[in-house]
PDB file of C-alpha atoms in Angstrom:
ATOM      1  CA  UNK A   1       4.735 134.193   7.263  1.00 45.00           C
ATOM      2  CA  UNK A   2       7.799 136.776   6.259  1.00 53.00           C
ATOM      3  CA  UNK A   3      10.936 135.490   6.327  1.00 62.00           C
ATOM      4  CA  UNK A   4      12.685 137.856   9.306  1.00 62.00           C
ATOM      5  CA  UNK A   5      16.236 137.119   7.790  1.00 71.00           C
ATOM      6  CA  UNK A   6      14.916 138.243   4.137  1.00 77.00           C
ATOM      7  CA  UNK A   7      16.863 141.333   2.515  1.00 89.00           C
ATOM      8  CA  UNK A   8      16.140 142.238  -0.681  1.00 93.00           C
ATOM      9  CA  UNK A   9      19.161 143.357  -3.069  1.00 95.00           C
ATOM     10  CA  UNK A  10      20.159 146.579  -3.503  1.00 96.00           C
ATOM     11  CA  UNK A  11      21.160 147.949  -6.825  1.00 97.00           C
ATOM     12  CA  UNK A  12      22.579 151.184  -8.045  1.00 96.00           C
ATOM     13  CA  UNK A  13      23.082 152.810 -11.323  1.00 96.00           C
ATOM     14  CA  UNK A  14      25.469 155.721 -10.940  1.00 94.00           C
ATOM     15  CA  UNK A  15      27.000 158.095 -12.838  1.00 92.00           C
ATOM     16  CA  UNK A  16      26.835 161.502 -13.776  1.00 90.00           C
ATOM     17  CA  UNK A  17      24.081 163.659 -15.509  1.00 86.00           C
ATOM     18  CA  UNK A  18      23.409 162.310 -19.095  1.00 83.00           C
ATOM     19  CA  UNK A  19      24.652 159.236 -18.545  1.00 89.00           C
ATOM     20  CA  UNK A  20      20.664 157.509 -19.138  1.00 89.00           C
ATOM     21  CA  UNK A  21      20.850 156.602 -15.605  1.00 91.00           C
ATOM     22  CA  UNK A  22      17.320 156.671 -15.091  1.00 91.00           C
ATOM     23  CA  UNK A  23      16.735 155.216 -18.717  1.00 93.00           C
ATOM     24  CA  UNK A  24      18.888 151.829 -17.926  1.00 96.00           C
ATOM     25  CA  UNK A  25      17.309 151.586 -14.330  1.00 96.00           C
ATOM     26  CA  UNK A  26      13.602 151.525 -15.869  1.00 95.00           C
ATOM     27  CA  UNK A  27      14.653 149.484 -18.255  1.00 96.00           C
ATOM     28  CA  UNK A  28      16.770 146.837 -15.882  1.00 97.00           C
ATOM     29  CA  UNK A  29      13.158 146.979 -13.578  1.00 96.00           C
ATOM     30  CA  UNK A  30      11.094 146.238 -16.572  1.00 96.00           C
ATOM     31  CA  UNK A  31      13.092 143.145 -17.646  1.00 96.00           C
ATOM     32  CA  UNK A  32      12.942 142.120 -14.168  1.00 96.00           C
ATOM     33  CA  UNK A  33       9.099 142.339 -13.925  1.00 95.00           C
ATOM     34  CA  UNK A  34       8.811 140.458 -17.153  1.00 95.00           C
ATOM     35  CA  UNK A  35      10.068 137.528 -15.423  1.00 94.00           C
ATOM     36  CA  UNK A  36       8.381 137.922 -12.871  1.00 94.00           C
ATOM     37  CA  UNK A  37      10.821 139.015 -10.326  1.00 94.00           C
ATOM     38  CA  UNK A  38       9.687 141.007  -7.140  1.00 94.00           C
ATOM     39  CA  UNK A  39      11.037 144.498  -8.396  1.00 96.00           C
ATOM     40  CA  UNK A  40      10.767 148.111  -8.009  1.00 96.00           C
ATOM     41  CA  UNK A  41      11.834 150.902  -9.417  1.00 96.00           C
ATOM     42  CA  UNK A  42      13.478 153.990  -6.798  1.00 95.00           C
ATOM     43  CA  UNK A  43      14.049 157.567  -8.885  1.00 91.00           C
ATOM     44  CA  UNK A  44      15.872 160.283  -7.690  1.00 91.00           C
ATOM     45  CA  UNK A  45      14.733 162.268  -4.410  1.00 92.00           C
ATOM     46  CA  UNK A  46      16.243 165.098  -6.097  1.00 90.00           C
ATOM     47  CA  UNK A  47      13.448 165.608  -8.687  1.00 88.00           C
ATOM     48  CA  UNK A  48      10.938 165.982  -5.735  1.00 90.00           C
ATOM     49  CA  UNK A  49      12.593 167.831  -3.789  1.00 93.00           C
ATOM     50  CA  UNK A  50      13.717 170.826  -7.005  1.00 91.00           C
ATOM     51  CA  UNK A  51       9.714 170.517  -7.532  1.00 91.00           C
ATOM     52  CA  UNK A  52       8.807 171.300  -3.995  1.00 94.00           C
ATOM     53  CA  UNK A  53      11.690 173.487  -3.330  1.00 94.00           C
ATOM     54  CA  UNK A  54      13.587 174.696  -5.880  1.00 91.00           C
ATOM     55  CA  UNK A  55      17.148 174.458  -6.974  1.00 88.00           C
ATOM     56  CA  UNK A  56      19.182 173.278  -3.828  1.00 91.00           C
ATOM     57  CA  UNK A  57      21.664 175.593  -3.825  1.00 91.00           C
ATOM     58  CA  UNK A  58      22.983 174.929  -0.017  1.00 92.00           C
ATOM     59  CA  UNK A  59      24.674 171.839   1.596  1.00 93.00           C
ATOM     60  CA  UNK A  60      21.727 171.929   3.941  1.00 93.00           C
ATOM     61  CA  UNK A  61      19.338 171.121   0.550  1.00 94.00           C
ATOM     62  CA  UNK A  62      21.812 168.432  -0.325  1.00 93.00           C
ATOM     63  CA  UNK A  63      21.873 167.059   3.413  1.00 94.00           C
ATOM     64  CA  UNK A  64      17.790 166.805   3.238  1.00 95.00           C
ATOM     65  CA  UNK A  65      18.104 165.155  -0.191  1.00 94.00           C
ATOM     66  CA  UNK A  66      20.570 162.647   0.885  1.00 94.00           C
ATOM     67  CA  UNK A  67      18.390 161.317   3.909  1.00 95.00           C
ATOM     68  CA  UNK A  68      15.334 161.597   1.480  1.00 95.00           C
ATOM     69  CA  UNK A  69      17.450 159.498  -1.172  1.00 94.00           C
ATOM     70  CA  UNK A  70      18.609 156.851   1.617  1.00 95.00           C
ATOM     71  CA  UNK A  71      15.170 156.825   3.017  1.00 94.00           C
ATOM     72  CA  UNK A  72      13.761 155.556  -0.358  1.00 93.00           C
ATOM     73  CA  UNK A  73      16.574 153.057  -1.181  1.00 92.00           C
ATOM     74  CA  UNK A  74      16.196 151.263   2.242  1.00 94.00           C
ATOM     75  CA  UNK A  75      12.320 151.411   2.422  1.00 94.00           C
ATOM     76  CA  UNK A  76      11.660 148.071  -0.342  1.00 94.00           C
ATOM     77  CA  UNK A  77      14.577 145.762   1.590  1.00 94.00           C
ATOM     78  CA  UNK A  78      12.193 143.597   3.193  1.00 92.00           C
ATOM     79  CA  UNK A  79       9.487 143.431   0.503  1.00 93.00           C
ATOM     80  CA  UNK A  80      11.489 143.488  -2.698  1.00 95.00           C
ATOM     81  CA  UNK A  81      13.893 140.910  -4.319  1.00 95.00           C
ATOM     82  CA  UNK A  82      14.993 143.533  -6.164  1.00 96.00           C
ATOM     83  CA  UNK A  83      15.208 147.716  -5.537  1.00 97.00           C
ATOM     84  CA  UNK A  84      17.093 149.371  -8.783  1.00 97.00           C
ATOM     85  CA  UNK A  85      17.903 153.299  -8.031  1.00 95.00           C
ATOM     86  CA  UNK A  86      18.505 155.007 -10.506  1.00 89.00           C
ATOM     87  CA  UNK A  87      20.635 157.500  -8.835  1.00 81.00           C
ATOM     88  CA  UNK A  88      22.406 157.217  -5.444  1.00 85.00           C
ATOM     89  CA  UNK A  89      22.567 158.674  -2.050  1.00 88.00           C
ATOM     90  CA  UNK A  90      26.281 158.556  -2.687  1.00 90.00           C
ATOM     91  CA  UNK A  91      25.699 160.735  -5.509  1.00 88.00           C
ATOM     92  CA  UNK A  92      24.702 163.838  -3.653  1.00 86.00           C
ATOM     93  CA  UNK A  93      27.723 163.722  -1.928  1.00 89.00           C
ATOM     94  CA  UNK A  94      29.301 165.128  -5.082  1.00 89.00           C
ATOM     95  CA  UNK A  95      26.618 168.112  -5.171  1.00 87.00           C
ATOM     96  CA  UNK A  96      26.600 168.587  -1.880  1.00 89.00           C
ATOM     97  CA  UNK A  97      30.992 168.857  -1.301  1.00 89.00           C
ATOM     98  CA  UNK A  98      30.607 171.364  -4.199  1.00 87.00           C
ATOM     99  CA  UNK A  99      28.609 174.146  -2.282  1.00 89.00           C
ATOM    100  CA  UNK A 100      31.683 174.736   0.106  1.00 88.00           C
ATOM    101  CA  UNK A 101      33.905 177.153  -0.092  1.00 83.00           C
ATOM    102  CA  UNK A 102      37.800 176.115  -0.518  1.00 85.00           C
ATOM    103  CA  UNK A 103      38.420 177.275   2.987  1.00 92.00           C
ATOM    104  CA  UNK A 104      36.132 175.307   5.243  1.00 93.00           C
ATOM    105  CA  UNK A 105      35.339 175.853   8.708  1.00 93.00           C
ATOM    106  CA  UNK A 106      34.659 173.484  11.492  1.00 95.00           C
ATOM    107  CA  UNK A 107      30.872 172.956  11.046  1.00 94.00           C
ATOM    108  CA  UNK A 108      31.747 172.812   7.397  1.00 93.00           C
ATOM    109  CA  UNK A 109      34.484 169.903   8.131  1.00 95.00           C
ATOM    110  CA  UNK A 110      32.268 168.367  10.399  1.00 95.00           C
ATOM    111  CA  UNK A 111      29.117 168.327   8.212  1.00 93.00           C
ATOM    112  CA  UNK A 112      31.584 166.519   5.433  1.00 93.00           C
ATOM    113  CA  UNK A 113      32.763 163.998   8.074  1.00 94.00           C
ATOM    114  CA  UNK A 114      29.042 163.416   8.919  1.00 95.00           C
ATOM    115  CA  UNK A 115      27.698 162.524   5.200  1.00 94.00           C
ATOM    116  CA  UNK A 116      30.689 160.957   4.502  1.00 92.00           C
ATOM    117  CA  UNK A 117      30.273 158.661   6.984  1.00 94.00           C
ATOM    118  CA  UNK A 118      26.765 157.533   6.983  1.00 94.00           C
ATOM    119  CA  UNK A 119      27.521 156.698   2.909  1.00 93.00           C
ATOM    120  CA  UNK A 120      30.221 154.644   4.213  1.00 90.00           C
ATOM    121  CA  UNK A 121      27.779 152.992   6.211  1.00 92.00           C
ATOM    122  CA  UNK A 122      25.450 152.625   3.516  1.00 92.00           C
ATOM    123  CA  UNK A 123      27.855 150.600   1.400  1.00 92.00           C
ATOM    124  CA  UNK A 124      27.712 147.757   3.381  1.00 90.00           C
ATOM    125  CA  UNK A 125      23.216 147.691   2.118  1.00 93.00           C
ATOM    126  CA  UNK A 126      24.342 148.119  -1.163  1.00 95.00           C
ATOM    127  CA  UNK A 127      24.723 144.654  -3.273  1.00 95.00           C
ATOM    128  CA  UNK A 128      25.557 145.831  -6.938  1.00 95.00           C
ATOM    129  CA  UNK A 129      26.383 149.338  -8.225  1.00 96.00           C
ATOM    130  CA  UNK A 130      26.660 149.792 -11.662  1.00 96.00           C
ATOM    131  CA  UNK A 131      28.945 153.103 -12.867  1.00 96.00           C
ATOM    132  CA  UNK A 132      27.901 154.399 -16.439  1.00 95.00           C
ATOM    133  CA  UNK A 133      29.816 157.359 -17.895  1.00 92.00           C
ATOM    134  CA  UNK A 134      28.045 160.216 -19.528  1.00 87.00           C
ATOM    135  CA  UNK A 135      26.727 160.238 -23.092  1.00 81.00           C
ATOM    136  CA  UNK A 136      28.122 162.576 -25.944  1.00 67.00           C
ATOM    137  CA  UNK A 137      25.943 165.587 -25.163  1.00 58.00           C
ATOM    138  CA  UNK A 138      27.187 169.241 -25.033  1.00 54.00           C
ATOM    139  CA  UNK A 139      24.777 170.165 -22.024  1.00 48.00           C
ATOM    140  CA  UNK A 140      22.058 168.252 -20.461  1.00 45.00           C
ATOM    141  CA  UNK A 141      19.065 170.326 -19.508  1.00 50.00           C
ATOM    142  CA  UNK A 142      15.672 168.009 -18.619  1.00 50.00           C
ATOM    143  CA  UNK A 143      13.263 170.853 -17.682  1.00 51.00           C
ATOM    144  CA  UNK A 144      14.651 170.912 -13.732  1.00 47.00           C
ATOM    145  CA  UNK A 145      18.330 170.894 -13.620  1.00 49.00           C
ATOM    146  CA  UNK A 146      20.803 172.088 -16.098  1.00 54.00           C
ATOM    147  CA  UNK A 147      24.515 171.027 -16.751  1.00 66.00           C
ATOM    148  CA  UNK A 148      27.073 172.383 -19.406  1.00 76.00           C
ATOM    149  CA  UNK A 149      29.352 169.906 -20.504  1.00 80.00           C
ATOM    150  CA  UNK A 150      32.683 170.567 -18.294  1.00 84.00           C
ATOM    151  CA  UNK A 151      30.194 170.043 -15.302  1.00 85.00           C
ATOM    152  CA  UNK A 152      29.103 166.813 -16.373  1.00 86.00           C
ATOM    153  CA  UNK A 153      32.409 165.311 -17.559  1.00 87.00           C
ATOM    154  CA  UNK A 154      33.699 166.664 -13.893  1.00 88.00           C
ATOM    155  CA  UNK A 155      31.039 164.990 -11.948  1.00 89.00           C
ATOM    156  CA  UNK A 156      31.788 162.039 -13.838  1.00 90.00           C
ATOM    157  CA  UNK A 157      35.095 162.209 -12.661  1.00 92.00           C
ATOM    158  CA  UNK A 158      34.711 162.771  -9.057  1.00 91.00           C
ATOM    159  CA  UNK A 159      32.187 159.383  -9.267  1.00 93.00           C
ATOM    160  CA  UNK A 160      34.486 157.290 -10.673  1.00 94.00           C
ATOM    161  CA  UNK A 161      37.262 158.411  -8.350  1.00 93.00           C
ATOM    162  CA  UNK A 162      35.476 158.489  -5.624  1.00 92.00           C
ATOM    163  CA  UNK A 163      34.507 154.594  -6.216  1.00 93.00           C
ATOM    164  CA  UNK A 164      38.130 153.877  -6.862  1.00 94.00           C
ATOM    165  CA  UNK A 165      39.730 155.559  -3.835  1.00 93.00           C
ATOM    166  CA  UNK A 166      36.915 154.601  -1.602  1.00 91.00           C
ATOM    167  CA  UNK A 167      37.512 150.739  -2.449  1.00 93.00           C
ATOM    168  CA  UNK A 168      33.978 150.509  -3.624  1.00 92.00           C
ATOM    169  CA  UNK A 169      32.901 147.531  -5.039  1.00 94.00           C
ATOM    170  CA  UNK A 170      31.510 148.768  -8.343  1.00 95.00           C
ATOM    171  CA  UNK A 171      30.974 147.400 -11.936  1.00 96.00           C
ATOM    172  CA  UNK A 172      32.214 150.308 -14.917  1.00 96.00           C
ATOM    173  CA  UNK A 173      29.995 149.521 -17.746  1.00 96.00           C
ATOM    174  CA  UNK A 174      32.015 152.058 -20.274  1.00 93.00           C
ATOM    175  CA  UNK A 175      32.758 149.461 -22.267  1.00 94.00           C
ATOM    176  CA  UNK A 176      29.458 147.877 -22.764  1.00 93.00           C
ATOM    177  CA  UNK A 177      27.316 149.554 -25.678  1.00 91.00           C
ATOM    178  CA  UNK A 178      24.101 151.568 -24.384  1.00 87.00           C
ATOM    179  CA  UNK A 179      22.631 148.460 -26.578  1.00 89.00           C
ATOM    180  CA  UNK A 180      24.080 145.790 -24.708  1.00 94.00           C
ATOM    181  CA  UNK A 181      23.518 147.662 -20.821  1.00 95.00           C
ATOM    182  CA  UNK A 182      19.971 145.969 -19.397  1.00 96.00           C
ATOM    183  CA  UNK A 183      20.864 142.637 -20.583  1.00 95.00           C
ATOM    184  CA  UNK A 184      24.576 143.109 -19.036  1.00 96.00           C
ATOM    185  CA  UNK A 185      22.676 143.622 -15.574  1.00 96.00           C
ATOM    186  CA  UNK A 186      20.144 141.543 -15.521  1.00 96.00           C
ATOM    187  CA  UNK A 187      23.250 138.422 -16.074  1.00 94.00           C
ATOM    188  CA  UNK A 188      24.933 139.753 -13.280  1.00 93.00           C
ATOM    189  CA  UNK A 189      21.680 140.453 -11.075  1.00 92.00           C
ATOM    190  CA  UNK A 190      20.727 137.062 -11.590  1.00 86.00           C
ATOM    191  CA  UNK A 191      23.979 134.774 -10.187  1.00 76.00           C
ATOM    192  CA  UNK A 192      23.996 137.787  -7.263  1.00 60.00           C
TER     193      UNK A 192
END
């Protein structure tokens, strides 16, 4: 019989592109698995989406992507001990923001309001996120999306800052070597 008051944890790894989000989140599942821990491994929406779609180049593509994002991070909680995403829902808000215009309207200020709120309502599912900076690349370009540098180390930014401001409970793992990274989660995953 299932237990009704079972959740299973939810774990980010967030950052910008080139930071080997998806890398550390395969790798953080595998461990898991190897102990045999209930785990599975959530990629990014986005990737499906650019396939299907193409580039999302409106904040009505980044809206879609968001719900399509939340809808796969939420669909494992009562079958999974453990879901690791390797991107976010709270990461498109950073993509999406980006395709307004410095003057915004009122259906631009109110689609804001409306994403920013449901992420703030996310939080509250969310057990662990994990923040990892970019690596030292001049441009990252994996056969779908493509970001110079400056882009990167601005998106990097915003995530970070956004964490901060938004009191986010969030763990910066700058300071741990790429080396050092699964076994760094799995420690914390474990006494979670």
């Amino acid at each position: 019989m299932k237990d009704i008051n079972f959740k299973g944890k939810l774990i980010m790894i967030m950052g910008p592109p080139a930071s080997g989000k998806s890398t550390l989140a395969s790798e953080v599942h595998t461990e898991l698995k190897k102990r045999n821990i209930n785990s599975v491994f959530v990629g990014e929406a986005a990737t499906d989406y650019i396939a299907e779609y193409g580039i999302p180049d409106t904040p009505n593509d980044q809206m879609v992507i968001f719900y399509k994002q939340l809808n796969k991070e939420l669909m494992f909680l009562d079958s999974k001990d453990y879901i690791i995403c390797d991107s976010s829902s709270i990461l498109n808000y950073f993509y999406f923001r980006n395709l307004f215009d410095s003057k915004l309207s009122n259906k631009d200020i109110a689609s804001i309001n409306h994403l920013q709120k449901e992420i703030l309502k996310h939080i509250n599912t969310i057990d662990e996120i994990f923040y990892v900076p970019a690596m030292s690349v001049d441009d990252s370009d994996d056969g779908i999306r493509f970001h110079d540098k400056s882009e990167i180390e601005k998106l990097g930014t915003w995530i970070k800052s956004y964490l901060e401001i938004e009191n986010i409970k969030h763990v910066d793992l700058s300071d741990e070597s790429m080396e050092d990274r699964v076994n760094f989660i799995i420690k914390s995953l474990i006494t979670i």
